Coordinates of C-alpha atoms in Angstrom, one line a residue:
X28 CA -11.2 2.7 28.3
X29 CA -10.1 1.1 31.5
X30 CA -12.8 -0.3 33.5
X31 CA -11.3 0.3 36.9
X32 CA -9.8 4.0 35.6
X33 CA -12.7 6.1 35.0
X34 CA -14.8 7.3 38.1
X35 CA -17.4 7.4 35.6
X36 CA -17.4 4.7 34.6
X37 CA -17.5 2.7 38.1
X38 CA -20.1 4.6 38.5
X39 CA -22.3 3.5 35.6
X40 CA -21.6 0.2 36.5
X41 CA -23.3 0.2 39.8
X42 CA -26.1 2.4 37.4
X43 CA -26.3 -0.5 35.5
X44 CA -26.6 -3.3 37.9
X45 CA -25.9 -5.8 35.0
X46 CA -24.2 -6.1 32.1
X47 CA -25.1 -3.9 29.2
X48 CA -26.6 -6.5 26.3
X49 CA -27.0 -5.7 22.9
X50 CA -29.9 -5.4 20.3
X51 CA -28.5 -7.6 17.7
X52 CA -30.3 -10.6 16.8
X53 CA -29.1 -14.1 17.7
X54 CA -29.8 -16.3 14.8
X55 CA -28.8 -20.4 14.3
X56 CA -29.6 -23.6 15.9
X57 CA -29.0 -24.3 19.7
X58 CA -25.8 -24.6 21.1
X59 CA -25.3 -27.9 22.2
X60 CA -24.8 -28.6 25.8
X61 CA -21.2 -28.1 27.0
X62 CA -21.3 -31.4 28.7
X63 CA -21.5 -34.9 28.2
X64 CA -25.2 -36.1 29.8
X65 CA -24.3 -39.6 29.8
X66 CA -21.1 -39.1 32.1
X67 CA -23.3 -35.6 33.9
X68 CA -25.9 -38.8 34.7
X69 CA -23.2 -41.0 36.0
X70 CA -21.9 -38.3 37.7
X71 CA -25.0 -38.1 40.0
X72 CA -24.9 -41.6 40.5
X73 CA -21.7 -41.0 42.8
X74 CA -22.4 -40.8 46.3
X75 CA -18.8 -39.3 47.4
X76 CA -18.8 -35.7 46.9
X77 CA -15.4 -35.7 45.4
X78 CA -15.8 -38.1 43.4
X79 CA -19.0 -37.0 41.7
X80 CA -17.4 -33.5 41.6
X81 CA -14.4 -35.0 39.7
X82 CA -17.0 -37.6 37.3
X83 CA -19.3 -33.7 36.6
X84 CA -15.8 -32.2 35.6
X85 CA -14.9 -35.1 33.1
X86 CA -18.6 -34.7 31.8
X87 CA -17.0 -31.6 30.2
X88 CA -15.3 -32.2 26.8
X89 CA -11.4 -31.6 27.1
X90 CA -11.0 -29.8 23.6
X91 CA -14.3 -27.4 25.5
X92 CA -12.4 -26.9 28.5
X93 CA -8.8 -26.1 27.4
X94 CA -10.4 -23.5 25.7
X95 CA -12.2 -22.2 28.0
X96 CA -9.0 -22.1 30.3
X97 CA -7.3 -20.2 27.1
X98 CA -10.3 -17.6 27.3
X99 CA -9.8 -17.3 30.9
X100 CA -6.2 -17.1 31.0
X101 CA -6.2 -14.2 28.1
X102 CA -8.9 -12.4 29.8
X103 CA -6.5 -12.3 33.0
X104 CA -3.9 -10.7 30.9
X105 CA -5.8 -8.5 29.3
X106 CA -7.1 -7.3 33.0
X107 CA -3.6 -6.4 33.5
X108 CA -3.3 -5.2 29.9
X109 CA -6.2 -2.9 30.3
X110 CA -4.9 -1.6 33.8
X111 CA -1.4 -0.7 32.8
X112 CA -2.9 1.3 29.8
X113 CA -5.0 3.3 31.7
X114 CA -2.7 4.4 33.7
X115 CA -0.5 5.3 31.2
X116 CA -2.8 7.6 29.1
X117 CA -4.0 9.2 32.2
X118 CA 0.0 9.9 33.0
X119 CA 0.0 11.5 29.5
X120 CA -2.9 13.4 30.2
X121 CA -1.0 14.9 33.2
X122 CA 2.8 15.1 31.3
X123 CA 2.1 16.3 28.4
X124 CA -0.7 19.6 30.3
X125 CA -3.6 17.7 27.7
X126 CA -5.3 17.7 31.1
X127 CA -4.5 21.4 32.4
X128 CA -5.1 22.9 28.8
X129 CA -9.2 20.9 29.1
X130 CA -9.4 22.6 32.3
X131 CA -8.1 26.3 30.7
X132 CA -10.6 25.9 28.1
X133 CA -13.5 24.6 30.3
X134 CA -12.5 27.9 32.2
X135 CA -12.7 30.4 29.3
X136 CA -16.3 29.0 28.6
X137 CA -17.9 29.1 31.6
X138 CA -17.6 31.2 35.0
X139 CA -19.8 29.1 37.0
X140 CA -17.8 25.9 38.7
X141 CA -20.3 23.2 38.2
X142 CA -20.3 24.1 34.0
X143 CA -16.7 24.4 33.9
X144 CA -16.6 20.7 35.6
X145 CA -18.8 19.4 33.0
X146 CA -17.2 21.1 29.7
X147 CA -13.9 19.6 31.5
X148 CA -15.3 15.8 31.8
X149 CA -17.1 15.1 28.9
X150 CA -14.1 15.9 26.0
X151 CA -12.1 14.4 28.8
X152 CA -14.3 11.0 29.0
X153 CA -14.5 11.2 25.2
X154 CA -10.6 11.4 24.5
X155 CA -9.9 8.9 27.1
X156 CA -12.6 6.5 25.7
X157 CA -11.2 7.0 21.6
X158 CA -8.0 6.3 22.9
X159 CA -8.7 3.0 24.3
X160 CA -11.4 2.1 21.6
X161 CA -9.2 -0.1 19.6
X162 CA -7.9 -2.1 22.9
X163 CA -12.6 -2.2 23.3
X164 CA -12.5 -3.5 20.0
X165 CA -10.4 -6.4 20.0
X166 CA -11.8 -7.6 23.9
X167 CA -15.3 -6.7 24.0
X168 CA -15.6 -7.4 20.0
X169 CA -13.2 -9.7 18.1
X170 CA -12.6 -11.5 20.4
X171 CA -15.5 -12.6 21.7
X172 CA -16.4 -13.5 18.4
X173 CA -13.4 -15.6 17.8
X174 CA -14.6 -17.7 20.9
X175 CA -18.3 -17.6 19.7
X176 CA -19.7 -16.0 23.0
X177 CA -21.1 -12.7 20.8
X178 CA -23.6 -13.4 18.6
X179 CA -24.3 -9.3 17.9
X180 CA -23.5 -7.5 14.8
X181 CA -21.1 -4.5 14.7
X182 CA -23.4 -1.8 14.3
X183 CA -25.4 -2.8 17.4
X184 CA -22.1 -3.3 19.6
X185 CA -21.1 0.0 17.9
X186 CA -24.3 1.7 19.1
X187 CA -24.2 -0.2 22.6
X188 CA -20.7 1.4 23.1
X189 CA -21.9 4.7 22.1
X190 CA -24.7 4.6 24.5
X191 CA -22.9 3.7 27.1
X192 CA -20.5 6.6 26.6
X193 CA -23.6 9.2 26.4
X194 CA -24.5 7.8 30.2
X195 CA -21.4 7.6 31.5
X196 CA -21.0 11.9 30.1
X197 CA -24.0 12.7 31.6
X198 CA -23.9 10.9 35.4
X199 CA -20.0 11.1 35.2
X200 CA -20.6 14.4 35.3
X201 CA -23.2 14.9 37.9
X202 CA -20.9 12.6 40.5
X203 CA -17.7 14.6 39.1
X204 CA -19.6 18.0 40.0
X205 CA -20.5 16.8 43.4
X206 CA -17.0 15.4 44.1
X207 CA -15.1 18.6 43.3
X208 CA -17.9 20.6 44.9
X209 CA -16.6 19.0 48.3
X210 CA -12.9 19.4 47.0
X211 CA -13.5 22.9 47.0
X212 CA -15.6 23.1 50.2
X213 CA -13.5 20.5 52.5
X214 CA -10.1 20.7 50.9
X215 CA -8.3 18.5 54.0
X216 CA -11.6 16.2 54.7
X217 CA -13.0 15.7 51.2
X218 CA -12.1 12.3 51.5
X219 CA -14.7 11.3 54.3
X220 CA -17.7 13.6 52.3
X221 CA -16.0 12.9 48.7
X222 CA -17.0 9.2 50.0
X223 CA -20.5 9.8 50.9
X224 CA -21.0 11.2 47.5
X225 CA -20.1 8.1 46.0
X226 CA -21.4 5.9 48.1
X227 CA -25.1 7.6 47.6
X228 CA -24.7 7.8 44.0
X229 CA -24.0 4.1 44.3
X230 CA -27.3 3.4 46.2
X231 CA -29.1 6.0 43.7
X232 CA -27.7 4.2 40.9
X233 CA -28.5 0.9 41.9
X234 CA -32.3 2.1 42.5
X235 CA -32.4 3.6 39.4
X236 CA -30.8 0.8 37.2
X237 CA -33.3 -2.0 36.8
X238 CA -35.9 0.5 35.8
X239 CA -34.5 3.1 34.1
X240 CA -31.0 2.5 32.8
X241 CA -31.2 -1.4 31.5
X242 CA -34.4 -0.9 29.5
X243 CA -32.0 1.0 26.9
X244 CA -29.9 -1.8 26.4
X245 CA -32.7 -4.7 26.5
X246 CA -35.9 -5.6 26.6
X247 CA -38.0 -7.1 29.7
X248 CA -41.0 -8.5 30.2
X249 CA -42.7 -10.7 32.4
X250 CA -41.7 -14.6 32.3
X251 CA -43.7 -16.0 29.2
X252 CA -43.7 -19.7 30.3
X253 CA -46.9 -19.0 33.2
X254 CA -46.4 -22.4 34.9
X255 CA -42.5 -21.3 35.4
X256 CA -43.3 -17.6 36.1
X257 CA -46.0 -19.2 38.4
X258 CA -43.8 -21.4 40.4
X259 CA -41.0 -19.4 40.7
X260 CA -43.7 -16.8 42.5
X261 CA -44.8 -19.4 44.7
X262 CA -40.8 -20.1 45.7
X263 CA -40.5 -16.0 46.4
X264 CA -43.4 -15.9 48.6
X265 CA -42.5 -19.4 50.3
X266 CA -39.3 -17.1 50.9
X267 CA -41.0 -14.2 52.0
X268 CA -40.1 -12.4 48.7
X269 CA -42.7 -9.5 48.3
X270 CA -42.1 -10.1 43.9
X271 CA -45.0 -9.6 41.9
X272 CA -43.3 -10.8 39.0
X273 CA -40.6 -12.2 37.6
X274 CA -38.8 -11.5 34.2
X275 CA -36.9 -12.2 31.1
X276 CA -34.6 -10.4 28.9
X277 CA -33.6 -10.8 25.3
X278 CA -30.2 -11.5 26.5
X279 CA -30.0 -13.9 23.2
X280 CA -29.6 -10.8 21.1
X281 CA -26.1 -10.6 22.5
X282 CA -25.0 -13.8 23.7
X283 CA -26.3 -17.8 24.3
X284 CA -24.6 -17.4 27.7
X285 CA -26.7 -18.9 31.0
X286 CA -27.4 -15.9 33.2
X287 CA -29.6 -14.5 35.4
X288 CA -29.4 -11.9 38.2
X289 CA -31.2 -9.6 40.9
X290 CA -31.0 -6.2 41.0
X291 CA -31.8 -2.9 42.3
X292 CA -32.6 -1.4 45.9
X293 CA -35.0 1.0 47.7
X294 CA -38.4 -0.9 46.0
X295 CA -36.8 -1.5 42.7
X296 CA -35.5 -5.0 43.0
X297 CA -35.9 -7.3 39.9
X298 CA -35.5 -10.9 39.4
X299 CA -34.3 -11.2 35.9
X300 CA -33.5 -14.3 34.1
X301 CA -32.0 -14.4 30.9
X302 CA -34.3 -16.0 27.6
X303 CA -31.4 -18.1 26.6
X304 CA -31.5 -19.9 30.8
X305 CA -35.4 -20.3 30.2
X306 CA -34.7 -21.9 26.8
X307 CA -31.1 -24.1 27.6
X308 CA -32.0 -24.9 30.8
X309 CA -33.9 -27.8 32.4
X310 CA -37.1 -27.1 35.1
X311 CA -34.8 -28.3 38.2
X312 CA -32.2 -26.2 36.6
X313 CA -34.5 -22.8 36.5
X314 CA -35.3 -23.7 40.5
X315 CA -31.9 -24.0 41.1
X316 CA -31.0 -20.3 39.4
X317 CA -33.7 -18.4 40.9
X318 CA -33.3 -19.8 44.2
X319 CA -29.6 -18.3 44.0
X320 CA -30.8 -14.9 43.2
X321 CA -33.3 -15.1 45.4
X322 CA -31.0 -16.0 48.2
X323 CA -29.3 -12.8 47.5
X324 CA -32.2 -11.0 48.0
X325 CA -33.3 -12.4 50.9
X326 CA -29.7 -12.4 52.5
X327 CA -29.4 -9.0 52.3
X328 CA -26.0 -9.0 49.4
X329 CA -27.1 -6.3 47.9
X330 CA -26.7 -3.9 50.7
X331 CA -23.9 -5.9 52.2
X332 CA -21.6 -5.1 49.2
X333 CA -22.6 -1.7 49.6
X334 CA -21.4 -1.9 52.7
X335 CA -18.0 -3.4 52.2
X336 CA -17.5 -1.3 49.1
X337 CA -18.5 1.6 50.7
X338 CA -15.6 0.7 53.2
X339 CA -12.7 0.4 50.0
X340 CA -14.0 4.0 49.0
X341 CA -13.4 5.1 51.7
X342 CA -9.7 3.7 52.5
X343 CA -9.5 5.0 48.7
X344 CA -10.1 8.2 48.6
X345 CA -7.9 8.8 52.0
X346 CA -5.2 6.9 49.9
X347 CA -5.5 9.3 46.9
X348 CA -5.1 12.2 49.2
X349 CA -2.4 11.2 50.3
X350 CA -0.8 10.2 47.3
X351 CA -1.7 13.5 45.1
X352 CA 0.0 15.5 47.8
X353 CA 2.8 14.1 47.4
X354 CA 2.7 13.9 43.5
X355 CA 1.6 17.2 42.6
X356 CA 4.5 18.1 45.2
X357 CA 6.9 16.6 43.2
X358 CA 5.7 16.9 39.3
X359 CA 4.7 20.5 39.4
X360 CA 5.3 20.3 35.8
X361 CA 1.4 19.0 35.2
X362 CA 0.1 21.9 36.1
X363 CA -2.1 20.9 39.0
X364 CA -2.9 24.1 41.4
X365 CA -4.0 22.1 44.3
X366 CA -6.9 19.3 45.2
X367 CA -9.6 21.2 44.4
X368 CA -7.9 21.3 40.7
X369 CA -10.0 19.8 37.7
X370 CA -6.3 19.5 35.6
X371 CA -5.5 17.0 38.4
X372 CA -8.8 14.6 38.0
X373 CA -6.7 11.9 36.1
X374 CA -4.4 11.8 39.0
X375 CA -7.2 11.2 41.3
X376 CA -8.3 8.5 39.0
X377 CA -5.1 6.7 38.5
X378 CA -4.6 6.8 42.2
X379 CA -8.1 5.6 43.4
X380 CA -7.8 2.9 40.6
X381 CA -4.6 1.8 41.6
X382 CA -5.8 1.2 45.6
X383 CA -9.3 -0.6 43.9
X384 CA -6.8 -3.0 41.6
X385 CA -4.9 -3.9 44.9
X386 CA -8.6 -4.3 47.1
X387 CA -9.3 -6.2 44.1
X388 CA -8.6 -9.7 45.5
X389 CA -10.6 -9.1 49.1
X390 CA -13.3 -7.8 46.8
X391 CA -13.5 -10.7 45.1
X392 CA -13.3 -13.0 48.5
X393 CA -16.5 -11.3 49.8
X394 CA -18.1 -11.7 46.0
X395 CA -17.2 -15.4 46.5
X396 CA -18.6 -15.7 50.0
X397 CA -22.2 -14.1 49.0
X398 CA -22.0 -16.5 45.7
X399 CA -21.7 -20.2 48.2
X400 CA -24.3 -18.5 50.1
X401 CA -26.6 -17.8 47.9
X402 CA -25.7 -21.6 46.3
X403 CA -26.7 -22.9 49.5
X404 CA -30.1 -21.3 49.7
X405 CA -30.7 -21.9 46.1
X406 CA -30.1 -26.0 46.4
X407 CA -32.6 -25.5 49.9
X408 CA -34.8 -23.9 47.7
X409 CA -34.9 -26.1 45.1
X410 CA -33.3 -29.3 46.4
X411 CA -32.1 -30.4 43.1
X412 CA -28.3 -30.6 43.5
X413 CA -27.8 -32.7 40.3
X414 CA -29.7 -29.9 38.6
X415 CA -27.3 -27.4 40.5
X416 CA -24.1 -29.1 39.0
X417 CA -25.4 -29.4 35.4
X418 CA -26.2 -25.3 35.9
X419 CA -22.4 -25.1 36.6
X420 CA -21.3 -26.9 33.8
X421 CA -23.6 -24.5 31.7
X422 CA -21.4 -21.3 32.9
X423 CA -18.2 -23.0 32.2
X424 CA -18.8 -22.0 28.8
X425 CA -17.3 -18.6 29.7
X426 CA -15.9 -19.5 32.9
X427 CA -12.3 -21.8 33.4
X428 CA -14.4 -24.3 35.8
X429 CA -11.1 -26.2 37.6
X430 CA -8.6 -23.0 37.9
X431 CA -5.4 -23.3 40.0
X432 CA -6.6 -22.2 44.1
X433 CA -4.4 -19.2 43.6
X434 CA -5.6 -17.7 40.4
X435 CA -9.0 -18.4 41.7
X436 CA -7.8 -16.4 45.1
X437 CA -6.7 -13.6 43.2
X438 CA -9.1 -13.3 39.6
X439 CA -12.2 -14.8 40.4
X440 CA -15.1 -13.1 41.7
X441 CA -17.7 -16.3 41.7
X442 CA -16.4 -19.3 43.5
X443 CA -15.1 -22.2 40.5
X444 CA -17.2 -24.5 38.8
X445 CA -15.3 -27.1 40.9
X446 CA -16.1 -25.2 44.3
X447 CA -19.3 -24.9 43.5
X448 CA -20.4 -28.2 42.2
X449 CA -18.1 -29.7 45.2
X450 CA -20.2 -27.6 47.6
X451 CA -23.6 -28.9 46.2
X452 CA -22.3 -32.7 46.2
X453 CA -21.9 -31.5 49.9
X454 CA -25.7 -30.2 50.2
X455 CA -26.6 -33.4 48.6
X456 CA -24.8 -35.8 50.6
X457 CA -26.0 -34.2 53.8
X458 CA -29.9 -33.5 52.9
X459 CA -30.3 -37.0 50.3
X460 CA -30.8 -36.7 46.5
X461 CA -33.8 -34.9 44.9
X462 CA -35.1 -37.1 42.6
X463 CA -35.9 -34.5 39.4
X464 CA -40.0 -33.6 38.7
X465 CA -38.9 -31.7 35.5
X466 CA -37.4 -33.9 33.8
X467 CA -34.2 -33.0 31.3
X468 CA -36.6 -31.0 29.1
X469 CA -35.6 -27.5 28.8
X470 CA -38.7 -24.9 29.3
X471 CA -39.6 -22.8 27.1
X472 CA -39.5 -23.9 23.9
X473 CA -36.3 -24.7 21.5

């Protein structure tokens, strides 16, 4: 299923607030580190900033890298892959009257309007979804297996999927309901209240993530490790953080990836870091990643992406009704009454899609802004820029760190290993080095 076709499913990724991570048990040793710390050590010997940038880079393996720039690179094709395939099966939806023959039968059962938008959605979700499983399989499955970045077993990817699809049917349908409620009401303006719908099932959904929608895909519990959870409490309220805790989540059952994140709104914020960063990572390295999502707290990004996204809805949805004027004007063979329509929801998808794919790349420019800024208040926080690079070089695994400046303009959402480690040889050579309390052990336990 297209990420960016579905209304549905944007929507249960701002319910979500992070990824969705498995059950399955991760079993083995520990991977080993993705760098070289001899050369990473040397690296922070360098006092040029583009020099020590270059020296952290050639820390990394080359056989690593080139194939993490072969992930990357197929992961940009299969973006385009994905997009050109939803747009296609929700042009046969339309062509062949699939989509006005859900709406007839959605009809016949049910005289009430909310109902009949529901019995339309969910087989509509559901066909979409089966039709685009096998494209699901090989991206979110095989193939990250082949690269080693999925440690789950099939039956709990399986059952992930499937519970994903359950949420998407029942709060794709309550935002479809409300959007076609305004169709009906505001056929000429829909676009300006069809936009505050989504934005405050957005906010909703972002409250309501962190506490009620991630706890089905993992587990969370406070930070085990009380002299981290301790002093990473001592850095929110030295920030003016109001956290009363700060947890960990069995990301490990999915993946050995390095992540952590903040999430949620309106009271509900977390601070979540992921077991494998509290296991692979040193002390320096764990103040350097919870200063970052601090800073995002603190700095308000939450709310400003809102904000900006709420903006591209809004320029969406005028574009889309534009657009399906003129469409349904000139293919009246799909069977599409008029706006208010539920046969002509797949048009309305394909067309918002289309205008998100294109706002894609200024998206992304504001994700990269909020990312540096949040890196800067993280290497403040911590003042271990050394530790900051090493973190980098630790999400290379599953990110091309030295992309060309234009695929980086156009695909990337974080700034580049390079930018980033760049930027903190910048912090350092401007505030001095931080000589490291922590040491290289990692916390936690092996």
């Amino acid at each position: 299923m297209g990420r960016k076709a579905v209304i549905a499913t944007l929507f249960l990724a701002a319910l979500v607030g992070a990824p969705a991570l498995s059950r399955g048990a991760a079993t083995g040793p520990e991977p080993p580190l993705p760098f070289d710390p001899a050369k990473a050590a040397l690296a922070a010997a360098l006092e040029d900033p583009a020099e020590a940038t270059r020296a952290y880079l050639d820390a990394v393996p080359q056989e690593r890298r080139a194939r993490t720039k072969a992930y990357a690179k197929g992961n940009y094709i299969l973006d385009a892959v994905d997009q050109v395939f939803s747009l296609v099966v929700l042009a046969a939806l339309l062509a062949t009257g699939v989509s006005a023959r859900l709406r007839d039968r959605a009809e016949t059962l049910f005289r009430r309007r909310p109902l009949q938008t529901a019995a339309y959605f969910v087989p509509y979700l559901v066909l979409v979804t089966l039709v685009g499983f096998p494209l699901t399989l090989y991206r979110s499955y095989f193939r990250e297996k082949a690269y080693g970045l999925l440690t789950q077993g099939f039956p709990d990817w399986l059952l992930d999927q499937v519970k994903a699809l359950a949420l998407g049917a029942v709060f794709g349908s309550l935002l479809v309901m409300a959007l076609f409620g305004v169709l009906r009401r505001a056929p000429r303006t829909w676009w300006i209240w069809g936009s505050a719908v989504m934005i405050a099932f957005i906010v909703v959904g972002v409250a309501l993530g962190p506490v009620f929608i991630s706890p089905l895909f993992n587990t969370f519990e406070p930070v085990r490790d009380e002299d981290v959870r301790q002093e990473i409490l001592a850095m929110a309220h030295a920030k003016g953080i109001p956290a009363d805790d700060v947890f960990q989540t069995d990301i490990s059952r999915r993946s050995d990836r390095v992540t952590a994140y903040v999430a949620g709104a309106l009271g509900t914020t977390r601070i979540v870091m992921a077991d494998t960063a509290l296991r692979r990572c040193t002390r320096d390295e764990i103040r350097m990643i919870m200063g970052h999502e601090m800073g995002h707290y603190v700095l308000n990004h939450v709310w400003k992406g809102i904000a900006v996204f709420s903006v591209v809805i809004l320029l969406g949805f005028l574009f889309a009704r534009w657009a399906f004027a003129h469409a349904i004007g000139r293919w009246p063979a799909m069977g599409v009454r008029g706006v208010s329509d539920l046969a002509g929801l797949p048009l309305q998808v394909a067309l918002f899609s289309v205008f998100i794919a294109l706002a894609t790349p200024f998206l992304n420019t504001v994700g990269r802004h909020q990312e540096l800024e949040s890196d800067v208040f993280g290497l403040d926080a911590s003042r271990a820029p050394d530790a900051a690079a090493t973190t980098f070089l630790k999400l290379g695994e599953y990110r091309d760190l030295d992309p060309h400046p234009l695929v980086e303009l156009l695909f990337f959402d974080h700034p580049s290993g390079r930018v980033r480690i760049r930027n903190a040889m910048e912090w350092k050579r401007a505030h001095g080095p931080r000589l490291a309390e922590g040491g290289p052990q990692a916390v936690g336990g092996r």
